[in-house]
mmCIF file of C-alpha atoms and ligand atoms in Angstrom:
data_model
loop_
_atom_site.group_PDB
_atom_site.id
_atom_site.type_symbol
_atom_site.label_atom_id
_atom_site.label_comp_id
_atom_site.label_asym_id
_atom_site.label_seq_id
_atom_site.Cartn_x
_atom_site.Cartn_y
_atom_site.Cartn_z
ATOM 1 C CA UNK A 1 -4.416 10.824 14.329
ATOM 2 C CA UNK A 2 -4.391 13.840 12.007
ATOM 3 C CA UNK A 3 -3.350 11.889 8.939
ATOM 4 C CA UNK A 4 -0.659 12.177 6.338
ATOM 5 C CA UNK A 5 0.128 15.643 5.007
ATOM 6 C CA UNK A 6 2.053 15.979 1.750
ATOM 7 C CA UNK A 7 3.380 19.498 1.207
ATOM 8 C CA UNK A 8 5.161 20.661 -1.936
ATOM 9 C CA UNK A 9 6.607 17.248 -2.617
ATOM 10 C CA UNK A 10 8.868 16.595 -5.555
ATOM 11 C CA UNK A 11 11.166 13.693 -6.342
ATOM 12 C CA UNK A 12 13.892 14.136 -8.919
ATOM 13 C CA UNK A 13 16.341 11.614 -10.356
ATOM 14 C CA UNK A 14 19.350 13.411 -11.774
ATOM 15 C CA UNK A 15 17.656 16.400 -13.373
ATOM 16 C CA UNK A 16 14.470 14.560 -14.252
ATOM 17 C CA UNK A 17 11.424 15.300 -12.102
ATOM 18 C CA UNK A 18 9.609 12.012 -11.487
ATOM 19 C CA UNK A 19 7.047 13.568 -9.151
ATOM 20 C CA UNK A 20 6.428 17.326 -8.749
ATOM 21 C CA UNK A 21 4.323 19.849 -6.834
ATOM 22 C CA UNK A 22 2.259 17.383 -4.813
ATOM 23 C CA UNK A 23 0.049 18.855 -2.082
ATOM 24 C CA UNK A 24 -2.374 16.375 -0.530
ATOM 25 C CA UNK A 25 -3.830 15.400 2.802
ATOM 26 C CA UNK A 26 -4.758 11.784 3.437
ATOM 27 C CA UNK A 27 -7.279 11.647 6.250
ATOM 28 C CA UNK A 28 -7.852 8.780 8.669
ATOM 29 C CA UNK A 29 -10.950 6.758 7.835
ATOM 30 C CA UNK A 30 -10.864 7.408 4.100
ATOM 31 C CA UNK A 31 -10.136 5.022 1.274
ATOM 32 C CA UNK A 32 -8.256 7.020 -1.352
ATOM 33 C CA UNK A 33 -7.449 6.059 -4.942
ATOM 34 C CA UNK A 34 -4.328 7.336 -6.672
ATOM 35 C CA UNK A 35 -4.735 6.658 -10.368
ATOM 36 C CA UNK A 36 -2.647 7.228 -13.451
ATOM 37 C CA UNK A 37 -1.170 5.496 -16.455
ATOM 38 C CA UNK A 38 1.909 3.336 -16.090
ATOM 39 C CA UNK A 39 4.889 5.656 -15.592
ATOM 40 C CA UNK A 40 2.823 8.528 -14.182
ATOM 41 C CA UNK A 41 4.624 8.391 -10.819
ATOM 42 C CA UNK A 42 2.229 6.455 -8.566
ATOM 43 C CA UNK A 43 4.835 4.077 -7.134
ATOM 44 C CA UNK A 44 7.325 6.887 -6.620
ATOM 45 C CA UNK A 45 4.768 9.041 -4.816
ATOM 46 C CA UNK A 46 3.631 6.180 -2.551
ATOM 47 C CA UNK A 47 7.284 5.417 -1.779
ATOM 48 C CA UNK A 48 7.916 9.034 -0.773
ATOM 49 C CA UNK A 49 4.670 9.198 1.220
ATOM 50 C CA UNK A 50 5.569 6.066 3.188
ATOM 51 C CA UNK A 51 9.170 6.992 3.917
ATOM 52 C CA UNK A 52 10.950 4.613 1.541
ATOM 53 C CA UNK A 53 12.319 7.524 -0.512
ATOM 54 C CA UNK A 54 13.453 10.953 0.646
ATOM 55 C CA UNK A 55 11.539 13.755 -1.057
ATOM 56 C CA UNK A 56 13.815 16.035 -3.104
ATOM 57 C CA UNK A 57 11.585 18.967 -2.194
ATOM 58 C CA UNK A 58 8.807 19.382 0.340
ATOM 59 C CA UNK A 59 7.774 17.188 3.247
ATOM 60 C CA UNK A 60 5.482 14.321 4.139
ATOM 61 C CA UNK A 61 4.367 14.172 7.748
ATOM 62 C CA UNK A 62 2.380 11.663 9.761
ATOM 63 C CA UNK A 63 0.829 13.346 12.776
ATOM 64 C CA UNK A 64 3.368 16.122 12.321
ATOM 65 C CA UNK A 65 6.486 13.923 12.118
ATOM 66 C CA UNK A 66 8.290 13.378 8.785
ATOM 67 C CA UNK A 67 7.810 9.872 7.372
ATOM 68 C CA UNK A 68 11.366 10.023 5.986
ATOM 69 C CA UNK A 69 13.481 8.794 8.888
ATOM 70 C CA UNK A 70 16.831 9.103 7.156
ATOM 71 C CA UNK A 71 17.281 5.434 6.316
ATOM 72 C CA UNK A 72 14.621 4.322 3.840
ATOM 73 C CA UNK A 73 12.999 2.173 6.512
ATOM 74 C CA UNK A 74 9.365 3.213 6.784
ATOM 75 C CA UNK A 75 7.973 4.171 10.186
ATOM 76 C CA UNK A 76 6.303 1.314 12.079
ATOM 77 C CA UNK A 77 2.985 3.111 11.552
ATOM 78 C CA UNK A 78 3.178 2.512 7.798
ATOM 79 C CA UNK A 79 2.356 -0.786 6.047
ATOM 80 C CA UNK A 80 3.002 -1.278 2.341
ATOM 81 C CA UNK A 81 1.662 -3.599 -0.303
ATOM 82 C CA UNK A 82 4.500 -3.258 -2.783
ATOM 83 C CA UNK A 83 3.989 -3.724 -6.505
ATOM 84 C CA UNK A 84 7.004 -6.063 -6.478
ATOM 85 C CA UNK A 85 5.591 -7.821 -3.372
ATOM 86 C CA UNK A 86 8.912 -7.902 -1.483
ATOM 87 C CA UNK A 87 8.314 -11.374 -0.065
ATOM 88 C CA UNK A 88 11.150 -13.588 1.160
ATOM 89 C CA UNK A 89 11.314 -16.509 -1.318
ATOM 90 C CA UNK A 90 12.682 -19.152 1.034
ATOM 91 C CA UNK A 91 10.053 -18.541 3.715
ATOM 92 C CA UNK A 92 6.541 -19.939 3.724
ATOM 93 C CA UNK A 93 3.511 -17.758 3.121
ATOM 94 C CA UNK A 94 2.706 -17.892 6.852
ATOM 95 C CA UNK A 95 6.267 -16.922 7.839
ATOM 96 C CA UNK A 96 6.239 -13.981 5.410
ATOM 97 C CA UNK A 97 3.104 -12.639 7.068
ATOM 98 C CA UNK A 98 4.201 -13.523 10.603
ATOM 99 C CA UNK A 99 7.519 -11.646 10.329
ATOM 100 C CA UNK A 100 5.647 -8.366 9.861
ATOM 101 C CA UNK A 101 4.113 -8.877 13.312
ATOM 102 C CA UNK A 102 7.276 -10.218 14.943
ATOM 103 C CA UNK A 103 9.138 -7.129 13.683
ATOM 104 C CA UNK A 104 6.579 -5.091 15.640
ATOM 105 C CA UNK A 105 7.177 -7.049 18.826
ATOM 106 C CA UNK A 106 4.382 -9.629 18.665
ATOM 107 C CA UNK A 107 5.388 -12.988 20.189
ATOM 108 C CA UNK A 108 6.019 -15.753 17.619
ATOM 109 C CA UNK A 109 3.081 -17.977 18.614
ATOM 110 C CA UNK A 110 0.567 -15.150 18.464
ATOM 111 C CA UNK A 111 2.160 -13.788 15.287
ATOM 112 C CA UNK A 112 1.763 -17.160 13.563
ATOM 113 C CA UNK A 113 -1.874 -17.454 14.670
ATOM 114 C CA UNK A 114 -2.719 -13.975 13.415
ATOM 115 C CA UNK A 115 -0.856 -14.704 10.171
ATOM 116 C CA UNK A 116 -3.073 -17.766 9.648
ATOM 117 C CA UNK A 117 -6.190 -15.630 10.095
ATOM 118 C CA UNK A 118 -4.942 -12.966 7.680
ATOM 119 C CA UNK A 119 -4.172 -15.631 5.066
ATOM 120 C CA UNK A 120 -7.620 -17.172 5.579
ATOM 121 C CA UNK A 121 -9.237 -13.753 4.958
ATOM 122 C CA UNK A 122 -7.596 -13.850 1.533
ATOM 123 C CA UNK A 123 -8.590 -17.484 0.875
ATOM 124 C CA UNK A 124 -5.048 -18.703 1.352
ATOM 125 C CA UNK A 125 -5.679 -20.860 4.425
ATOM 126 C CA UNK A 126 -4.488 -24.007 2.678
ATOM 127 C CA UNK A 127 -1.289 -22.426 1.387
ATOM 128 C CA UNK A 128 0.222 -21.084 4.627
ATOM 129 C CA UNK A 129 2.936 -23.739 4.698
ATOM 130 C CA UNK A 130 3.851 -23.330 1.060
ATOM 131 C CA UNK A 131 7.143 -21.630 0.195
ATOM 132 C CA UNK A 132 6.324 -18.440 -1.605
ATOM 133 C CA UNK A 133 8.540 -19.331 -4.570
ATOM 134 C CA UNK A 134 6.022 -22.101 -5.302
ATOM 135 C CA UNK A 135 3.046 -19.715 -5.479
ATOM 136 C CA UNK A 136 1.367 -18.152 -8.523
ATOM 137 C CA UNK A 137 1.385 -14.402 -9.205
ATOM 138 C CA UNK A 138 -2.105 -13.914 -7.811
ATOM 139 C CA UNK A 139 -1.293 -15.963 -4.712
ATOM 140 C CA UNK A 140 1.907 -13.964 -4.122
ATOM 141 C CA UNK A 141 -0.066 -10.757 -4.399
ATOM 142 C CA UNK A 142 -2.562 -11.987 -1.808
ATOM 143 C CA UNK A 143 0.263 -12.977 0.586
ATOM 144 C CA UNK A 144 1.692 -9.463 0.210
ATOM 145 C CA UNK A 145 -1.748 -8.004 0.993
ATOM 146 C CA UNK A 146 -2.136 -10.290 4.023
ATOM 147 C CA UNK A 147 1.280 -9.187 5.302
ATOM 148 C CA UNK A 148 0.262 -5.539 5.093
ATOM 149 C CA UNK A 149 -3.222 -6.026 6.566
ATOM 150 C CA UNK A 150 -2.168 -8.216 9.482
ATOM 151 C CA UNK A 151 -0.441 -5.363 11.326
ATOM 152 C CA UNK A 152 -3.481 -3.027 11.149
ATOM 153 C CA UNK A 153 -1.182 -0.052 10.669
ATOM 154 C CA UNK A 154 -2.481 3.525 10.940
ATOM 155 C CA UNK A 155 -1.298 4.071 7.353
ATOM 156 C CA UNK A 156 -1.749 1.456 4.643
ATOM 157 C CA UNK A 157 -0.256 2.160 1.209
ATOM 158 C CA UNK A 158 -1.207 -0.398 -1.436
ATOM 159 C CA UNK A 159 0.475 -0.254 -4.837
ATOM 160 C CA UNK A 160 -1.764 -1.845 -7.498
ATOM 161 C CA UNK A 161 -2.879 -4.513 -5.032
ATOM 162 C CA UNK A 162 -5.370 -6.170 -7.387
ATOM 163 C CA UNK A 163 -3.408 -6.226 -10.647
ATOM 164 C CA UNK A 164 -3.134 -10.049 -10.629
ATOM 165 C CA UNK A 165 -6.551 -10.820 -9.160
ATOM 166 C CA UNK A 166 -9.865 -11.959 -10.621
ATOM 167 C CA UNK A 167 -12.896 -9.694 -10.051
ATOM 168 C CA UNK A 168 -14.230 -11.709 -7.081
ATOM 169 C CA UNK A 169 -10.917 -11.632 -5.237
ATOM 170 C CA UNK A 170 -10.439 -7.987 -6.123
ATOM 171 C CA UNK A 171 -13.807 -7.243 -4.493
ATOM 172 C CA UNK A 172 -12.754 -9.150 -1.388
ATOM 173 C CA UNK A 173 -9.471 -7.198 -1.200
ATOM 174 C CA UNK A 174 -11.337 -3.901 -1.532
ATOM 175 C CA UNK A 175 -13.653 -4.926 1.337
ATOM 176 C CA UNK A 176 -10.617 -5.654 3.513
ATOM 177 C CA UNK A 177 -9.093 -2.264 2.618
ATOM 178 C CA UNK A 178 -12.438 -0.610 3.368
ATOM 179 C CA UNK A 179 -12.467 -2.293 6.788
ATOM 180 C CA UNK A 180 -9.022 -0.827 7.539
ATOM 181 C CA UNK A 181 -10.287 2.641 6.632
ATOM 182 C CA UNK A 182 -13.440 2.134 8.698
ATOM 183 C CA UNK A 183 -11.216 1.240 11.652
ATOM 184 C CA UNK A 184 -9.579 4.669 11.293
ATOM 185 C CA UNK A 185 -6.538 4.087 9.106
ATOM 186 C CA UNK A 186 -5.332 6.170 6.192
ATOM 187 C CA UNK A 187 -5.632 3.846 3.177
ATOM 188 C CA UNK A 188 -4.222 4.801 -0.221
ATOM 189 C CA UNK A 189 -4.540 2.525 -3.251
ATOM 190 C CA UNK A 190 -2.514 3.152 -6.405
ATOM 191 C CA UNK A 191 -4.395 1.701 -9.346
ATOM 192 C CA UNK A 192 -5.246 2.109 -12.990
ATOM 193 C CA UNK A 193 -8.434 0.064 -12.589
ATOM 194 C CA UNK A 194 -11.566 2.280 -12.834
ATOM 195 C CA UNK A 195 -13.572 -0.263 -10.836
ATOM 196 C CA UNK A 196 -11.143 0.072 -7.931
ATOM 197 C CA UNK A 197 -11.356 3.876 -8.184
ATOM 198 C CA UNK A 198 -15.161 3.638 -7.992
ATOM 199 C CA UNK A 199 -14.940 1.735 -4.696
ATOM 200 C CA UNK A 200 -12.893 4.510 -3.057
ATOM 201 C CA UNK A 201 -14.106 7.633 -1.223
ATOM 202 C CA UNK A 202 -11.702 9.976 -2.908
ATOM 203 C CA UNK A 203 -9.712 9.992 -6.127
ATOM 204 C CA UNK A 204 -6.520 11.758 -7.159
ATOM 205 C CA UNK A 205 -5.232 11.286 -10.701
ATOM 206 C CA UNK A 206 -1.632 11.702 -11.832
ATOM 207 C CA UNK A 207 -0.112 12.463 -15.224
ATOM 208 C CA UNK A 208 3.633 12.867 -15.727
ATOM 209 C CA UNK A 209 4.290 13.032 -11.986
ATOM 210 C CA UNK A 210 1.697 15.710 -11.251
ATOM 211 C CA UNK A 211 -1.826 15.692 -9.897
ATOM 212 C CA UNK A 212 -4.240 16.521 -12.677
ATOM 213 C CA UNK A 213 -7.552 16.647 -10.881
ATOM 214 C CA UNK A 214 -9.096 15.657 -7.607
ATOM 215 C CA UNK A 215 -12.572 14.262 -7.266
ATOM 216 C CA UNK A 216 -14.045 14.063 -3.790
ATOM 217 C CA UNK A 217 -17.047 11.930 -3.225
ATOM 218 C CA UNK A 218 -19.347 12.471 -0.299
ATOM 219 C CA UNK A 219 -19.241 9.679 2.275
HETATM 220 P P1 ADP B 1 3.917 4.276 -11.955
HETATM 221 O O1 ADP B 1 3.958 3.554 -10.654
HETATM 222 O O2 ADP B 1 2.782 5.222 -12.084
HETATM 223 O O3 ADP B 1 3.978 3.312 -13.112
HETATM 224 P P2 ADP B 1 6.625 5.086 -11.311
HETATM 225 O O4 ADP B 1 6.586 5.912 -10.099
HETATM 226 O O5 ADP B 1 7.064 3.659 -11.171
HETATM 227 O O6 ADP B 1 5.231 5.183 -12.061
HETATM 228 O O7 ADP B 1 7.610 5.759 -12.359
HETATM 229 C C1 ADP B 1 7.409 7.056 -12.903
HETATM 230 C C2 ADP B 1 8.494 7.352 -13.907
HETATM 231 O O8 ADP B 1 9.715 7.573 -13.259
HETATM 232 C C3 ADP B 1 8.748 6.227 -14.897
HETATM 233 O O9 ADP B 1 9.042 6.798 -16.152
HETATM 234 C C4 ADP B 1 9.961 5.533 -14.329
HETATM 235 O O10 ADP B 1 10.690 4.902 -15.326
HETATM 236 C C5 ADP B 1 10.714 6.679 -13.699
HETATM 237 N N1 ADP B 1 11.525 6.319 -12.530
HETATM 238 C C6 ADP B 1 11.045 5.899 -11.347
HETATM 239 N N2 ADP B 1 12.053 5.682 -10.477
HETATM 240 C C7 ADP B 1 13.189 5.982 -11.150
HETATM 241 C C8 ADP B 1 14.601 5.957 -10.815
HETATM 242 N N3 ADP B 1 15.029 5.602 -9.601
HETATM 243 N N4 ADP B 1 15.471 6.320 -11.763
HETATM 244 C C9 ADP B 1 15.048 6.714 -12.979
HETATM 245 N N5 ADP B 1 13.775 6.757 -13.359
HETATM 246 C C10 ADP B 1 12.848 6.382 -12.461
HETATM 247 MG MG1 MG B 2 3.831 1.585 -10.179
#
C-alpha cells in the first residue's frame, strides 16, 4: 500500500474556508499526530481524508483511488474513531463492535468472538453485554476505539481518541494504535494532548484550517 495522499485539499462551507491548502502524505507503518486548538479544522480534515466529506478543492487518494466515493460512506479500507463516537444506543457494546466486522462480511459468530477480544484489549470485557446508553463517557470512547481497531483497517483515523481517558488507559490506547501502525496501517490521531503527540512518529499542526509546521521524528 502506498498510503494516503492529500493534494491541495480545501473544504469550504458557504464562503468560509474551514480547511485550506493541505498537502500531506500519510505513509503505511507510521503513527501520525494531527494537532491544533479546538476549531482549527482537525475533525473536518480527518473527515475529508477518510471520505466522509467531499473536498471542495483538491483530492485525497488511497493507493491512487479517491477516498470520496460520492456518498459520504467511507471506503471499507478506512476505520474511524469519531469524536462523537457514532455508537448505536440500543445495541450492546459487543454488538456495536461486532457490526463493524459483520458489515465487512465476517460471520456473526466469529464477529462476536473478535468483538469480545477487542473489548477485552480495552479493559471492557465485563461490559460487552451492557447497552451503550448505560455506559460512561470514557467507556463509550473505549467502545468506539474497539470498534475501529477490531477491523484492522489499512487506514485508521482517530479523532481525539483519548479525550475522556485517564493517563493509564490513554497509554494503553496509544500502544494499540502503535500496534496497528507496526502492522502496516496508516494511523492518524487528531489530538490537542502534547503527551499523545510525543508518542507519535510524525506531527502536523493546524491553525485556522491550515498546516503551520511539520515535525518529522526519526523512527
Ligand atoms: P477541530 O476538530 O479542530 O475542533 P473542526 O474541524 O470541528 O475543528 O471545525 C473547524 C471550524 O469549522 C470550527 O470553527 C467549526 O465551527 C467550523 N465548521 C466545521 N464544520 C462546519 C460546518 N459544516 N458548517 C459550518 N462551520 C463548520
Ligand atoms: Mg474536532
